[in-house]
Tab-separated table of C-alpha atoms in Angstrom:
chain	number	residue	atom	x	y	z
A	1	UNK	CA	-31.104	-3.685	8.103
A	2	UNK	CA	-29.823	-0.271	9.256
A	3	UNK	CA	-27.811	2.160	7.105
A	4	UNK	CA	-24.426	1.317	8.745
A	5	UNK	CA	-25.050	-2.388	8.122
A	6	UNK	CA	-25.833	-1.697	4.449
A	7	UNK	CA	-22.570	0.285	4.255
A	8	UNK	CA	-20.662	-2.504	5.981
A	9	UNK	CA	-22.136	-5.077	3.596
A	10	UNK	CA	-21.084	-2.939	0.611
A	11	UNK	CA	-17.528	-2.651	1.955
A	12	UNK	CA	-17.421	-6.395	2.697
A	13	UNK	CA	-18.455	-7.119	-0.893
A	14	UNK	CA	-15.693	-4.812	-2.209
A	15	UNK	CA	-13.089	-6.528	0.005
A	16	UNK	CA	-14.275	-9.996	-1.054
A	17	UNK	CA	-14.111	-9.096	-4.760
A	18	UNK	CA	-10.558	-7.771	-4.443
A	19	UNK	CA	-9.531	-10.783	-2.325
A	20	UNK	CA	-10.857	-13.172	-4.970
A	21	UNK	CA	-8.339	-11.758	-7.478
A	22	UNK	CA	-5.506	-12.809	-5.146
A	23	UNK	CA	-6.529	-16.501	-5.127
A	24	UNK	CA	-5.399	-18.680	-8.037
A	25	UNK	CA	-5.960	-22.239	-6.822
A	26	UNK	CA	-9.093	-23.696	-8.483
A	27	UNK	CA	-9.795	-25.793	-5.360
A	28	UNK	CA	-9.809	-22.703	-3.106
A	29	UNK	CA	-11.926	-20.779	-5.640
A	30	UNK	CA	-14.437	-23.666	-5.752
A	31	UNK	CA	-14.542	-23.793	-1.947
A	32	UNK	CA	-15.097	-20.017	-1.786
A	33	UNK	CA	-17.894	-20.279	-4.359
A	34	UNK	CA	-19.655	-23.059	-2.437
A	35	UNK	CA	-19.166	-21.222	0.866
A	36	UNK	CA	-20.649	-18.009	-0.581
A	37	UNK	CA	-23.701	-19.911	-1.838
A	38	UNK	CA	-24.071	-21.751	1.464
A	39	UNK	CA	-23.823	-18.623	3.613
A	40	UNK	CA	-26.119	-16.584	1.344
A	41	UNK	CA	-29.122	-18.313	2.936
A	42	UNK	CA	-32.490	-19.101	1.424
A	43	UNK	CA	-32.909	-18.282	-2.245
A	44	UNK	CA	-29.372	-19.437	-3.018
A	45	UNK	CA	-30.517	-21.242	-6.158
A	46	UNK	CA	-32.091	-18.058	-7.517
A	47	UNK	CA	-28.899	-16.223	-6.580
A	48	UNK	CA	-26.757	-18.766	-8.437
A	49	UNK	CA	-29.093	-18.549	-11.430
A	50	UNK	CA	-28.839	-14.770	-11.511
A	51	UNK	CA	-25.033	-14.908	-11.309
A	52	UNK	CA	-24.793	-17.531	-14.050
A	53	UNK	CA	-27.106	-15.539	-16.331
A	54	UNK	CA	-24.962	-12.425	-15.811
A	55	UNK	CA	-21.668	-14.031	-16.880
A	56	UNK	CA	-22.643	-17.116	-18.900
A	57	UNK	CA	-22.382	-15.503	-22.340
A	58	UNK	CA	-18.966	-13.923	-21.782
A	59	UNK	CA	-17.561	-17.041	-20.046
A	60	UNK	CA	-18.834	-19.332	-22.803
A	61	UNK	CA	-17.265	-17.116	-25.471
A	62	UNK	CA	-13.889	-16.895	-23.721
A	63	UNK	CA	-13.855	-20.586	-22.776
A	64	UNK	CA	-14.824	-21.732	-26.282
A	65	UNK	CA	-12.172	-19.459	-27.761
A	66	UNK	CA	-9.546	-20.718	-25.321
A	67	UNK	CA	-10.399	-24.400	-25.880
A	68	UNK	CA	-10.442	-23.931	-29.646
A	69	UNK	CA	-7.108	-22.119	-29.767
A	70	UNK	CA	-5.460	-24.467	-27.261
A	71	UNK	CA	-6.568	-27.581	-29.134
A	72	UNK	CA	-5.247	-26.036	-32.320
A	73	UNK	CA	-1.851	-25.400	-30.722
A	74	UNK	CA	-1.948	-28.552	-28.551
A	75	UNK	CA	-1.460	-26.705	-25.239
A	76	UNK	CA	-4.818	-26.996	-23.489
A	77	UNK	CA	-4.473	-26.280	-19.753
A	78	UNK	CA	-7.638	-27.087	-17.826
A	79	UNK	CA	-6.285	-25.229	-14.773
A	80	UNK	CA	-6.374	-21.924	-16.684
A	81	UNK	CA	-9.891	-22.623	-17.914
A	82	UNK	CA	-11.162	-23.518	-14.434
A	83	UNK	CA	-9.362	-20.615	-12.794
A	84	UNK	CA	-10.910	-17.793	-14.788
A	85	UNK	CA	-14.346	-19.424	-14.978
A	86	UNK	CA	-14.451	-20.010	-11.218
A	87	UNK	CA	-13.125	-16.548	-10.379
A	88	UNK	CA	-15.579	-14.699	-12.627
A	89	UNK	CA	-18.450	-16.884	-11.347
A	90	UNK	CA	-17.432	-16.338	-7.710
A	91	UNK	CA	-17.392	-12.553	-8.203
A	92	UNK	CA	-20.752	-12.744	-10.000
A	93	UNK	CA	-22.261	-14.686	-7.058
A	94	UNK	CA	-20.812	-12.201	-4.561
A	95	UNK	CA	-22.208	-9.297	-6.615
A	96	UNK	CA	-25.646	-10.901	-7.002
A	97	UNK	CA	-25.687	-11.514	-3.238
A	98	UNK	CA	-24.702	-7.898	-2.564
A	99	UNK	CA	-27.381	-6.635	-4.970
A	100	UNK	CA	-29.996	-8.729	-3.150
A	101	UNK	CA	-29.025	-7.580	0.342
A	102	UNK	CA	-27.746	-4.007	0.022
A	103	UNK	CA	-29.847	-0.920	-0.573
A	104	UNK	CA	-27.416	1.449	-2.238
A	105	UNK	CA	-29.207	4.601	-1.149
A	106	UNK	CA	-28.882	3.542	2.494
A	107	UNK	CA	-25.294	2.351	2.019
A	108	UNK	CA	-24.366	5.802	0.699
A	109	UNK	CA	-26.043	7.640	3.588
A	110	UNK	CA	-22.620	8.806	4.839
A	111	UNK	CA	-21.979	10.602	1.535
A	112	UNK	CA	-24.941	12.938	0.863
A	113	UNK	CA	-23.560	14.227	-2.459
A	114	UNK	CA	-23.115	10.698	-3.846
A	115	UNK	CA	-26.535	9.713	-2.503
A	116	UNK	CA	-28.148	12.722	-4.186
A	117	UNK	CA	-26.485	11.962	-7.521
A	118	UNK	CA	-27.555	8.352	-7.316
A	119	UNK	CA	-31.171	9.295	-6.603
A	120	UNK	CA	-31.353	11.881	-9.399
A	121	UNK	CA	-29.861	9.555	-12.020
A	122	UNK	CA	-31.953	6.565	-10.857
A	123	UNK	CA	-35.069	8.732	-11.182
A	124	UNK	CA	-34.080	9.674	-14.733
A	125	UNK	CA	-33.442	6.046	-15.692
A	126	UNK	CA	-36.889	5.089	-14.406
A	127	UNK	CA	-38.431	7.988	-16.309
A	128	UNK	CA	-36.687	7.017	-19.581
A	129	UNK	CA	-37.838	3.409	-19.199
A	130	UNK	CA	-41.435	4.503	-18.563
A	131	UNK	CA	-41.395	6.856	-21.541
A	132	UNK	CA	-40.094	4.100	-23.809
A	133	UNK	CA	-42.744	1.688	-22.511
A	134	UNK	CA	-45.506	4.300	-22.964
A	135	UNK	CA	-44.329	4.863	-26.518
A	136	UNK	CA	-44.241	1.137	-27.336
A	137	UNK	CA	-47.700	0.547	-25.895
A	138	UNK	CA	-49.144	3.607	-27.661
A	139	UNK	CA	-47.649	2.477	-30.955
A	140	UNK	CA	-48.908	-1.087	-30.565
A	141	UNK	CA	-52.423	0.054	-29.657
A	142	UNK	CA	-52.662	2.265	-32.756
A	143	UNK	CA	-51.229	-0.070	-35.368
A	144	UNK	CA	-52.411	-3.470	-36.600
A	145	UNK	CA	-49.264	-4.207	-38.623
A	146	UNK	CA	-45.663	-4.397	-37.436
A	147	UNK	CA	-43.606	-1.272	-38.295
A	148	UNK	CA	-40.937	-1.510	-40.997
A	149	UNK	CA	-37.272	-1.122	-40.101
A	150	UNK	CA	-37.264	2.465	-41.386
A	151	UNK	CA	-40.349	3.277	-39.314
A	152	UNK	CA	-38.690	1.746	-36.285
A	153	UNK	CA	-35.569	3.914	-36.708
A	154	UNK	CA	-37.654	7.039	-37.223
A	155	UNK	CA	-39.776	6.115	-34.217
A	156	UNK	CA	-36.733	5.534	-32.006
A	157	UNK	CA	-35.152	8.852	-33.017
A	158	UNK	CA	-38.347	10.836	-32.366
A	159	UNK	CA	-38.881	8.958	-29.085
A	160	UNK	CA	-35.307	9.739	-27.971
A	161	UNK	CA	-35.710	13.452	-28.591
A	162	UNK	CA	-39.195	13.631	-27.046
A	163	UNK	CA	-37.976	11.643	-24.048
A	164	UNK	CA	-35.010	13.995	-23.672
A	165	UNK	CA	-37.281	17.053	-23.623
A	166	UNK	CA	-39.609	15.472	-21.109
A	167	UNK	CA	-36.775	14.118	-18.952
A	168	UNK	CA	-34.955	17.478	-18.850
A	169	UNK	CA	-38.187	19.233	-17.897
A	170	UNK	CA	-38.824	16.668	-15.176
A	171	UNK	CA	-35.236	16.845	-13.889
A	172	UNK	CA	-35.440	20.659	-13.731
A	173	UNK	CA	-38.605	20.365	-11.636
A	174	UNK	CA	-36.928	17.852	-9.308
A	175	UNK	CA	-33.824	20.067	-8.961
A	176	UNK	CA	-35.951	23.115	-8.161
A	177	UNK	CA	-37.862	21.085	-5.569
A	178	UNK	CA	-34.568	19.889	-4.030
A	179	UNK	CA	-33.245	23.469	-4.010
A	180	UNK	CA	-36.452	24.803	-2.425
A	181	UNK	CA	-36.135	22.216	0.359
A	182	UNK	CA	-32.471	23.068	0.997
A	183	UNK	CA	-31.171	19.683	-0.236
A	184	UNK	CA	-28.588	21.307	-2.548
A	185	UNK	CA	-27.353	23.914	-0.084
A	186	UNK	CA	-24.129	22.363	1.167
B	1	UNK	CA	-16.877	-2.520	-24.184
B	2	UNK	CA	-16.877	-3.175	-20.472
B	3	UNK	CA	-14.273	-5.431	-18.952
B	4	UNK	CA	-16.037	-7.652	-16.380
B	5	UNK	CA	-14.653	-8.330	-12.917
B	6	UNK	CA	-12.250	-11.243	-12.567
B	7	UNK	CA	-10.374	-10.848	-15.857
B	8	UNK	CA	-7.881	-8.193	-14.743
B	9	UNK	CA	-4.876	-8.841	-12.516
B	10	UNK	CA	-4.113	-6.743	-9.402
B	11	UNK	CA	-0.944	-5.642	-11.273
B	12	UNK	CA	-3.351	-3.880	-13.649
B	13	UNK	CA	-6.247	-2.624	-11.538
B	14	UNK	CA	-4.193	-1.347	-8.595
B	15	UNK	CA	-2.042	1.032	-10.718
B	16	UNK	CA	-5.215	1.970	-12.600
B	17	UNK	CA	-6.807	3.006	-9.273
B	18	UNK	CA	-3.680	5.072	-8.518
B	19	UNK	CA	-4.141	6.868	-11.858
B	20	UNK	CA	-7.918	7.161	-11.643
B	21	UNK	CA	-8.184	8.646	-8.128
B	22	UNK	CA	-6.362	11.925	-8.979
B	23	UNK	CA	-8.265	12.077	-12.271
B	24	UNK	CA	-11.590	11.795	-10.385
B	25	UNK	CA	-10.376	14.419	-7.882
B	26	UNK	CA	-9.414	16.801	-10.730
B	27	UNK	CA	-12.723	16.215	-12.523
B	28	UNK	CA	-14.805	16.739	-9.376
B	29	UNK	CA	-13.003	20.028	-8.603
B	30	UNK	CA	-13.731	21.249	-12.130
B	31	UNK	CA	-17.303	19.957	-11.945
B	32	UNK	CA	-17.947	21.770	-8.643
B	33	UNK	CA	-17.097	25.072	-10.355
B	34	UNK	CA	-19.170	24.248	-13.440
B	35	UNK	CA	-22.330	22.675	-11.976
B	36	UNK	CA	-25.315	24.898	-11.272
B	37	UNK	CA	-29.081	24.453	-11.024
B	38	UNK	CA	-29.486	24.676	-14.806
B	39	UNK	CA	-26.717	22.238	-15.689
B	40	UNK	CA	-27.377	19.599	-13.005
B	41	UNK	CA	-30.734	18.328	-14.366
B	42	UNK	CA	-29.420	18.189	-17.953
B	43	UNK	CA	-26.331	16.303	-16.886
B	44	UNK	CA	-28.481	13.874	-14.883
B	45	UNK	CA	-30.672	13.231	-17.928
B	46	UNK	CA	-27.716	12.675	-20.260
B	47	UNK	CA	-26.057	10.419	-17.675
B	48	UNK	CA	-29.250	8.360	-17.515
B	49	UNK	CA	-29.294	8.200	-21.321
B	50	UNK	CA	-25.666	6.988	-21.366
B	51	UNK	CA	-26.590	4.372	-18.757
B	52	UNK	CA	-29.478	3.083	-20.856
B	53	UNK	CA	-27.368	3.059	-24.032
B	54	UNK	CA	-24.687	0.992	-22.364
B	55	UNK	CA	-27.101	-1.556	-20.870
B	56	UNK	CA	-27.788	-3.034	-24.310
B	57	UNK	CA	-24.714	-5.283	-24.298
B	58	UNK	CA	-23.523	-7.864	-26.785
B	59	UNK	CA	-20.742	-10.176	-25.483
B	60	UNK	CA	-17.640	-10.170	-27.710
B	61	UNK	CA	-15.044	-12.947	-28.025
B	62	UNK	CA	-12.253	-10.591	-26.901
B	63	UNK	CA	-13.404	-10.791	-23.265
B	64	UNK	CA	-15.600	-7.716	-23.251
B	65	UNK	CA	-18.971	-6.586	-24.618
B	66	UNK	CA	-20.177	-4.383	-27.432
B	67	UNK	CA	-22.591	-1.535	-26.755
B	68	UNK	CA	-22.998	2.199	-27.280
B	69	UNK	CA	-21.140	4.345	-24.728
B	70	UNK	CA	-22.561	7.853	-24.754
B	71	UNK	CA	-19.206	9.268	-23.602
B	72	UNK	CA	-18.683	11.323	-26.766
B	73	UNK	CA	-22.178	12.767	-26.391
B	74	UNK	CA	-21.493	13.695	-22.762
B	75	UNK	CA	-18.109	15.209	-23.669
B	76	UNK	CA	-19.431	17.232	-26.614
B	77	UNK	CA	-22.299	18.578	-24.519
B	78	UNK	CA	-20.642	19.109	-21.128
B	79	UNK	CA	-16.837	18.919	-21.549
B	80	UNK	CA	-14.256	16.368	-20.419
B	81	UNK	CA	-14.428	16.630	-16.581
B	82	UNK	CA	-18.219	16.292	-16.356
B	83	UNK	CA	-18.274	13.561	-19.021
B	84	UNK	CA	-15.611	11.609	-17.123
B	85	UNK	CA	-17.478	11.918	-13.811
B	86	UNK	CA	-20.857	11.155	-15.361
B	87	UNK	CA	-19.516	8.067	-17.124
B	88	UNK	CA	-17.861	6.887	-13.918
B	89	UNK	CA	-21.282	7.115	-12.281
B	90	UNK	CA	-22.726	5.076	-15.175
B	91	UNK	CA	-20.058	2.403	-14.591
B	92	UNK	CA	-20.685	2.381	-10.829
B	93	UNK	CA	-24.434	2.048	-11.381
B	94	UNK	CA	-23.904	-0.764	-13.852
B	95	UNK	CA	-21.611	-2.569	-11.427
B	96	UNK	CA	-23.849	-2.047	-8.394
B	97	UNK	CA	-27.274	-2.229	-9.997
B	98	UNK	CA	-26.790	-4.766	-12.791
B	99	UNK	CA	-23.569	-6.571	-11.892
B	100	UNK	CA	-22.030	-5.529	-15.257
B	101	UNK	CA	-18.435	-4.349	-15.388
B	102	UNK	CA	-17.367	-4.384	-11.773
B	103	UNK	CA	-15.307	-2.965	-8.970
B	104	UNK	CA	-11.818	-4.130	-9.948
B	105	UNK	CA	-12.452	-3.228	-13.594
B	106	UNK	CA	-13.880	0.192	-12.672
B	107	UNK	CA	-10.684	2.296	-12.889
B	108	UNK	CA	-9.627	0.702	-16.185
B	109	UNK	CA	-13.110	1.089	-17.677
B	110	UNK	CA	-13.388	4.673	-16.382
B	111	UNK	CA	-9.960	5.732	-17.667
B	112	UNK	CA	-10.194	3.996	-21.060
B	113	UNK	CA	-13.792	4.927	-21.848
B	114	UNK	CA	-14.677	7.870	-19.617
B	115	UNK	CA	-11.485	9.923	-19.632
B	116	UNK	CA	-9.708	8.969	-22.858
B	117	UNK	CA	-13.005	8.667	-24.756
B	118	UNK	CA	-14.026	12.160	-23.657
B	119	UNK	CA	-10.586	13.641	-24.423
B	120	UNK	CA	-10.522	12.114	-27.913
B	121	UNK	CA	-14.084	13.246	-28.646
B	122	UNK	CA	-13.487	16.896	-27.693
B	123	UNK	CA	-10.014	16.953	-29.278
B	124	UNK	CA	-11.222	15.526	-32.587
B	125	UNK	CA	-14.244	17.816	-32.595
B	126	UNK	CA	-12.059	20.901	-32.120
B	127	UNK	CA	-9.726	19.677	-34.850
B	128	UNK	CA	-12.412	19.086	-37.465
B	129	UNK	CA	-15.234	21.462	-36.502
B	130	UNK	CA	-13.786	24.179	-38.718
B	131	UNK	CA	-14.229	21.954	-41.771
B	132	UNK	CA	-17.739	20.606	-41.138
B	133	UNK	CA	-19.592	20.755	-37.810
B	134	UNK	CA	-21.802	17.686	-38.221
B	135	UNK	CA	-19.019	15.696	-39.834
B	136	UNK	CA	-16.798	16.620	-36.894
B	137	UNK	CA	-19.380	15.263	-34.403
B	138	UNK	CA	-19.626	12.003	-36.362
B	139	UNK	CA	-15.854	11.616	-36.667
B	140	UNK	CA	-15.198	12.638	-33.049
B	141	UNK	CA	-17.660	10.012	-31.778
B	142	UNK	CA	-16.318	7.275	-34.031
B	143	UNK	CA	-12.710	8.014	-33.058
B	144	UNK	CA	-13.605	8.251	-29.380
B	145	UNK	CA	-15.169	4.768	-29.394
B	146	UNK	CA	-12.346	3.245	-31.450
B	147	UNK	CA	-9.530	4.685	-29.311
B	148	UNK	CA	-11.294	3.520	-26.132
B	149	UNK	CA	-11.827	0.064	-27.660
B	150	UNK	CA	-8.153	-0.134	-28.645
B	151	UNK	CA	-7.073	0.689	-25.090
B	152	UNK	CA	-9.465	-1.869	-23.590
B	153	UNK	CA	-8.190	-4.496	-26.049
B	154	UNK	CA	-4.570	-3.710	-25.160
B	155	UNK	CA	-5.203	-3.815	-21.395
B	156	UNK	CA	-6.921	-7.205	-21.748
B	157	UNK	CA	-4.261	-8.459	-24.163
B	158	UNK	CA	-1.522	-7.541	-21.677
B	159	UNK	CA	-2.939	-9.853	-18.969
B	160	UNK	CA	-1.293	-13.117	-20.088
B	161	UNK	CA	2.023	-11.250	-20.320
B	162	UNK	CA	1.968	-9.671	-16.853
B	163	UNK	CA	0.200	-12.273	-14.690
B	164	UNK	CA	1.387	-15.881	-15.070
B	165	UNK	CA	1.901	-18.817	-12.736
B	166	UNK	CA	5.224	-20.632	-12.222
B	167	UNK	CA	4.583	-22.748	-15.320
B	168	UNK	CA	3.923	-19.702	-17.500
B	169	UNK	CA	0.142	-20.229	-17.735
B	170	UNK	CA	-2.020	-17.084	-17.560
B	171	UNK	CA	-3.593	-16.362	-14.157
B	172	UNK	CA	-6.316	-14.078	-15.480
B	173	UNK	CA	-7.488	-13.293	-19.015
B	174	UNK	CA	-5.857	-15.872	-21.337
B	175	UNK	CA	-5.662	-14.139	-24.752
B	176	UNK	CA	-2.935	-11.818	-26.011
B	177	UNK	CA	-3.336	-8.648	-28.097
B	178	UNK	CA	-3.230	-10.633	-31.355
B	179	UNK	CA	-6.679	-11.979	-30.384
B	180	UNK	CA	-8.160	-9.102	-28.397
B	181	UNK	CA	-7.429	-6.319	-30.892
B	182	UNK	CA	-9.347	-7.743	-33.880
B	183	UNK	CA	-12.032	-9.344	-31.672
B	184	UNK	CA	-12.873	-6.019	-30.051
B	185	UNK	CA	-12.057	-3.498	-32.780
B	186	UNK	CA	-13.894	-5.078	-35.712
B	187	UNK	CA	-17.387	-5.121	-34.129
B	188	UNK	CA	-16.774	-1.740	-32.529
B	189	UNK	CA	-16.037	-0.143	-35.911
B	190	UNK	CA	-19.701	-0.777	-36.790
B	191	UNK	CA	-21.059	0.005	-33.331
B	192	UNK	CA	-19.122	3.286	-33.327
B	193	UNK	CA	-20.727	4.290	-36.631
B	194	UNK	CA	-24.208	3.674	-35.175
B	195	UNK	CA	-23.285	5.561	-32.017
B	196	UNK	CA	-21.960	8.466	-34.107
B	197	UNK	CA	-25.336	8.789	-35.856
B	198	UNK	CA	-27.188	8.713	-32.529
B	199	UNK	CA	-24.770	11.230	-31.000
B	200	UNK	CA	-25.291	13.628	-33.895
B	201	UNK	CA	-29.071	13.322	-33.558
B	202	UNK	CA	-29.059	14.119	-29.834
B	203	UNK	CA	-26.237	16.713	-30.036
B	204	UNK	CA	-28.141	18.712	-32.714
B	205	UNK	CA	-31.260	18.621	-30.553
B	206	UNK	CA	-29.285	19.722	-27.466
B	207	UNK	CA	-27.732	22.588	-29.425
B	208	UNK	CA	-31.149	23.744	-30.659
B	209	UNK	CA	-32.415	23.711	-27.054
B	210	UNK	CA	-29.293	25.632	-25.836
B	211	UNK	CA	-28.390	22.805	-23.477
B	212	UNK	CA	-24.705	22.697	-24.388
B	213	UNK	CA	-22.472	23.960	-21.605
B	214	UNK	CA	-19.259	23.300	-23.484
B	215	UNK	CA	-17.645	25.488	-26.166
B	216	UNK	CA	-18.128	22.553	-28.569
């Protein structure tokens, strides 16, 4: 898919999310949810699973709270329950679909500054994750017993500071490389 | 304390966009003057740290989630405009990379956590730094998280009052402030204390390394 199509897909997702907040009929929301899953093509079950995993905890908490309070006061309205569950699930499916199809870096190709920021921060996130994984693996390979809670806290604090030093050094190198290649000139 | 997509009414997120757009414009103008080759990599690293801190989410009954923010850390190290912009980027990344938070909730999340959180953190730090520097960092972080959490709870709690159907049933989030305030504030009082300790740890390190670009 070309960069304009990624951008178009991102804009279509944004429009669909906003539009879904204007629909309140549970039947229409259900139809939109089924249509989104149908049109999303192969892998729709994985898509649905990803969407459900993303919102299941929060929806279960809100729904259980609503049912509990409504039963206590004797004013349970299933329409309300269906409406917010279906809307949040529909948006989650649309977002999971967008995440599967759209490459953000390509979608932002019209905005070089935003693209640059995204790349720099994504690189840092990857670096932090790798540092944390390196630390965990190094710790596990050198210790036969599980660390105590105090050792864990001390380990996390020293890891955070070491990771910060390393990440700042790495980010400075990347910035200098970008500057040397003229990427920060405009 | 993200609000997910689908719980806020257009009566809430559209005015929030109207408020957030000039705030982003103001912050980006200030950031353009402030950002240089030395500051950019540090800000990127701290933004990534804030992103990672806020990915460890615990769903809360009040319709949101509990997690560390990193806004106070960003504000104490880089000032309000950069902290606000950096946290907005964190929210956008979370919405677009993880599906957490979301597009319609973005302006509310950015204003409540990014802007107000940063303002409270720097304001409280300036107020108390004369008494005890480290204590001021701890208190500024705790207050920043609690004020942001209160605003998020109030915005969510307003939903059944401002968006109802003809029969009076809520169209979006169903609980009022009597539920959202305690459900969000009580867990965040503890989370804020943990975040304050982490902020102090990193802020002291940043000060030792001369990374701070803010008078704080």
